[in-house]
């Protein structure tokens, strides 16, 4: 938490104005953008998750914190995108069917774009057919899937199976992620790769395409 304590507290409380002001302050002070995200915002969301689990807060408060984080990300996103111009590859990403969590997936998208990938984001609650249809249309190098609920994880192997049936499974690399997802699960469902966070998602994507 350290230097971003005020920011973390504001996101945890869902105080949008304060959080946005703190984020701007950190940017103006020249703080590392990745540290603002990791130590300021993500640590706040972890705290929110814990409080939710313990029944200290409920869905509306969690949503408010999520909205607060998204508003802060709006300031950080353009800074993440600075730098590289050439495209490292095409990524198709979405949150799987039945799942509405998109903060982590958006973060992965932003980081991928920041690293020079061209990203097509299908949004949330994406059924296997939609992944297949878009993959046929844009011919991505990587298909990324996000799931935050243990109940929506099975949509990942279902999507992989749909890709296989349509004959494109071998033409793409499949990456998966989200809080309940593990490397072991990725192996089980025969995904090509798993990453625990947005930073390592970029490193994994580069590794998969041999561009690291
Ligand atoms: C915010 C939030 C919500 C918001 C979502 C808003 C939004 N726009 O996303 C709202 C309020 C809508 C919500 C709803 C629900 N939620 Co919720 N939510 C959370 C919370 C607090 C934070 C999630 C988050 O954004 N984390 C921050 C991001 C940055 O982390 P992340 O998503 O893990 O992503 C990182 C990595 O996983 C990885 N990653 C993510 N995706 C991908 C994809 C790829 C390809 C790769 C490589 C990597 C990768 O990189 C990301 C960045 O570093 C978590 C608790 C937690 N700490 O995870 C609960 C949590 C996920 N929710 C939970 C639950 C139960 C629900 C509800 C069922 C609650 C209810 N009773 O209604 C509903 C389900 C709605 C639905 N159908 O999806 C549980 C899930 C338990 C489980 N294991 O199944 C959790 C864990 C809370 C808890 N401790 O109980 N939620």
mmCIF file of C-alpha atoms in Angstrom, residues 12-144:
data_model
loop_
_atom_site.group_PDB
_atom_site.id
_atom_site.type_symbol
_atom_site.label_atom_id
_atom_site.label_comp_id
_atom_site.label_asym_id
_atom_site.label_seq_id
_atom_site.Cartn_x
_atom_site.Cartn_y
_atom_site.Cartn_z
ATOM 1 C CA UNK A 12 -11.909 0.881 -0.941
ATOM 2 C CA UNK A 13 -14.534 3.387 0.229
ATOM 3 C CA UNK A 14 -15.765 4.033 -3.301
ATOM 4 C CA UNK A 15 -14.981 7.752 -3.063
ATOM 5 C CA UNK A 16 -14.677 8.528 -6.771
ATOM 6 C CA UNK A 17 -13.705 12.208 -6.497
ATOM 7 C CA UNK A 18 -10.976 11.578 -3.950
ATOM 8 C CA UNK A 19 -9.635 8.539 -5.803
ATOM 9 C CA UNK A 20 -9.491 10.380 -9.118
ATOM 10 C CA UNK A 21 -7.745 13.346 -7.459
ATOM 11 C CA UNK A 22 -5.241 10.998 -5.777
ATOM 12 C CA UNK A 23 -4.574 9.224 -9.084
ATOM 13 C CA UNK A 24 -3.990 12.525 -10.842
ATOM 14 C CA UNK A 25 -1.720 13.582 -7.977
ATOM 15 C CA UNK A 26 0.323 10.397 -8.292
ATOM 16 C CA UNK A 27 0.631 10.880 -12.072
ATOM 17 C CA UNK A 28 1.691 14.519 -11.598
ATOM 18 C CA UNK A 29 4.252 13.439 -9.018
ATOM 19 C CA UNK A 30 5.775 11.175 -11.653
ATOM 20 C CA UNK A 31 4.872 7.886 -9.988
ATOM 21 C CA UNK A 32 5.276 4.753 -12.032
ATOM 22 C CA UNK A 33 1.938 3.994 -13.711
ATOM 23 C CA UNK A 34 2.237 0.271 -13.074
ATOM 24 C CA UNK A 35 2.862 0.901 -9.364
ATOM 25 C CA UNK A 36 -0.196 3.151 -9.164
ATOM 26 C CA UNK A 37 -2.255 0.293 -10.618
ATOM 27 C CA UNK A 38 -0.657 -2.527 -8.622
ATOM 28 C CA UNK A 39 -0.047 -0.876 -5.253
ATOM 29 C CA UNK A 40 -2.826 1.727 -5.323
ATOM 30 C CA UNK A 41 -5.763 0.230 -7.194
ATOM 31 C CA UNK A 42 -5.427 -3.559 -7.281
ATOM 32 C CA UNK A 43 -4.512 -3.808 -3.613
ATOM 33 C CA UNK A 44 -7.665 -1.803 -2.880
ATOM 34 C CA UNK A 45 -9.784 -4.252 -4.876
ATOM 35 C CA UNK A 46 -8.217 -7.162 -2.979
ATOM 36 C CA UNK A 47 -9.246 -5.487 0.257
ATOM 37 C CA UNK A 48 -12.755 -4.927 -1.145
ATOM 38 C CA UNK A 49 -12.932 -8.624 -2.052
ATOM 39 C CA UNK A 50 -11.930 -9.644 1.450
ATOM 40 C CA UNK A 51 -14.483 -7.358 3.050
ATOM 41 C CA UNK A 52 -17.133 -8.742 0.725
ATOM 42 C CA UNK A 53 -16.194 -12.323 1.647
ATOM 43 C CA UNK A 54 -16.439 -11.505 5.338
ATOM 44 C CA UNK A 55 -19.866 -9.910 4.865
ATOM 45 C CA UNK A 56 -18.600 -6.485 5.946
ATOM 46 C CA UNK A 57 -19.686 -4.939 2.642
ATOM 47 C CA UNK A 58 -22.209 -6.010 -0.011
ATOM 48 C CA UNK A 59 -22.583 -5.893 -3.801
ATOM 49 C CA UNK A 60 -23.517 -2.168 -4.078
ATOM 50 C CA UNK A 61 -20.370 -1.124 -2.203
ATOM 51 C CA UNK A 62 -18.271 -3.530 -4.252
ATOM 52 C CA UNK A 63 -19.747 -2.066 -7.428
ATOM 53 C CA UNK A 64 -19.028 1.456 -6.239
ATOM 54 C CA UNK A 65 -15.367 0.524 -5.635
ATOM 55 C CA UNK A 66 -15.201 -1.111 -9.069
ATOM 56 C CA UNK A 67 -16.608 2.055 -10.668
ATOM 57 C CA UNK A 68 -14.081 4.112 -8.718
ATOM 58 C CA UNK A 69 -11.233 1.946 -9.979
ATOM 59 C CA UNK A 70 -12.510 2.266 -13.556
ATOM 60 C CA UNK A 71 -12.617 6.074 -13.285
ATOM 61 C CA UNK A 72 -9.004 6.051 -12.069
ATOM 62 C CA UNK A 73 -8.037 3.725 -14.914
ATOM 63 C CA UNK A 74 -9.410 6.271 -17.417
ATOM 64 C CA UNK A 75 -6.582 8.601 -16.370
ATOM 65 C CA UNK A 76 -3.972 5.849 -16.464
ATOM 66 C CA UNK A 77 -4.985 4.112 -19.691
ATOM 67 C CA UNK A 78 -3.559 6.707 -22.122
ATOM 68 C CA UNK A 79 -0.251 6.572 -20.256
ATOM 69 C CA UNK A 80 -0.120 2.785 -20.542
ATOM 70 C CA UNK A 81 -0.589 3.061 -24.271
ATOM 71 C CA UNK A 82 2.322 5.393 -24.792
ATOM 72 C CA UNK A 83 5.479 4.002 -26.255
ATOM 73 C CA UNK A 84 5.275 1.242 -28.777
ATOM 74 C CA UNK A 85 3.674 1.725 -32.160
ATOM 75 C CA UNK A 86 4.230 -1.506 -34.060
ATOM 76 C CA UNK A 87 1.752 -4.284 -33.478
ATOM 77 C CA UNK A 88 3.128 -7.401 -31.825
ATOM 78 C CA UNK A 89 0.119 -9.488 -32.780
ATOM 79 C CA UNK A 90 -3.676 -9.645 -32.642
ATOM 80 C CA UNK A 91 -5.483 -10.514 -29.434
ATOM 81 C CA UNK A 92 -9.179 -11.352 -29.117
ATOM 82 C CA UNK A 93 -10.325 -11.146 -25.509
ATOM 83 C CA UNK A 94 -13.522 -11.435 -23.512
ATOM 84 C CA UNK A 95 -15.079 -12.428 -20.205
ATOM 85 C CA UNK A 96 -16.750 -15.810 -20.572
ATOM 86 C CA UNK A 97 -20.453 -16.593 -20.667
ATOM 87 C CA UNK A 98 -22.374 -15.840 -17.468
ATOM 88 C CA UNK A 99 -19.632 -13.662 -16.016
ATOM 89 C CA UNK A 100 -19.911 -9.881 -15.742
ATOM 90 C CA UNK A 101 -16.549 -9.071 -14.150
ATOM 91 C CA UNK A 102 -14.479 -6.975 -16.509
ATOM 92 C CA UNK A 103 -11.997 -4.916 -14.533
ATOM 93 C CA UNK A 104 -9.183 -7.482 -14.736
ATOM 94 C CA UNK A 105 -9.951 -8.284 -18.363
ATOM 95 C CA UNK A 106 -9.913 -4.567 -19.224
ATOM 96 C CA UNK A 107 -6.617 -4.216 -17.444
ATOM 97 C CA UNK A 108 -5.138 -7.099 -19.433
ATOM 98 C CA UNK A 109 -6.467 -5.477 -22.651
ATOM 99 C CA UNK A 110 -4.934 -2.149 -21.752
ATOM 100 C CA UNK A 111 -1.606 -3.691 -20.852
ATOM 101 C CA UNK A 112 -1.578 -5.715 -24.065
ATOM 102 C CA UNK A 113 -2.344 -2.594 -26.095
ATOM 103 C CA UNK A 114 0.294 -0.760 -24.109
ATOM 104 C CA UNK A 115 2.777 -3.444 -25.090
ATOM 105 C CA UNK A 116 1.948 -3.089 -28.775
ATOM 106 C CA UNK A 117 -0.690 -5.765 -29.414
ATOM 107 C CA UNK A 118 -3.869 -4.972 -31.347
ATOM 108 C CA UNK A 119 -6.736 -5.918 -29.069
ATOM 109 C CA UNK A 120 -10.352 -6.689 -29.941
ATOM 110 C CA UNK A 121 -12.446 -6.787 -26.783
ATOM 111 C CA UNK A 122 -15.732 -8.700 -26.903
ATOM 112 C CA UNK A 123 -16.834 -7.425 -23.495
ATOM 113 C CA UNK A 124 -18.527 -9.549 -20.851
ATOM 114 C CA UNK A 125 -20.847 -12.575 -20.839
ATOM 115 C CA UNK A 126 -19.395 -13.774 -24.144
ATOM 116 C CA UNK A 127 -20.796 -17.129 -25.335
ATOM 117 C CA UNK A 128 -18.461 -19.625 -27.071
ATOM 118 C CA UNK A 129 -20.165 -18.989 -30.456
ATOM 119 C CA UNK A 130 -19.303 -15.302 -30.256
ATOM 120 C CA UNK A 131 -15.624 -16.058 -29.583
ATOM 121 C CA UNK A 132 -15.647 -18.402 -32.595
ATOM 122 C CA UNK A 133 -17.457 -15.985 -34.904
ATOM 123 C CA UNK A 134 -15.110 -13.090 -34.125
ATOM 124 C CA UNK A 135 -12.033 -15.307 -34.314
ATOM 125 C CA UNK A 136 -13.071 -16.424 -37.797
ATOM 126 C CA UNK A 137 -13.540 -12.795 -38.778
ATOM 127 C CA UNK A 138 -10.343 -11.212 -37.466
ATOM 128 C CA UNK A 139 -7.977 -14.213 -37.315
ATOM 129 C CA UNK A 140 -6.283 -13.359 -34.005
ATOM 130 C CA UNK A 141 -2.969 -14.808 -32.846
ATOM 131 C CA UNK A 142 -4.267 -15.139 -29.293
ATOM 132 C CA UNK A 143 -7.700 -15.740 -27.802
ATOM 133 C CA UNK A 144 -7.841 -14.571 -24.189
#
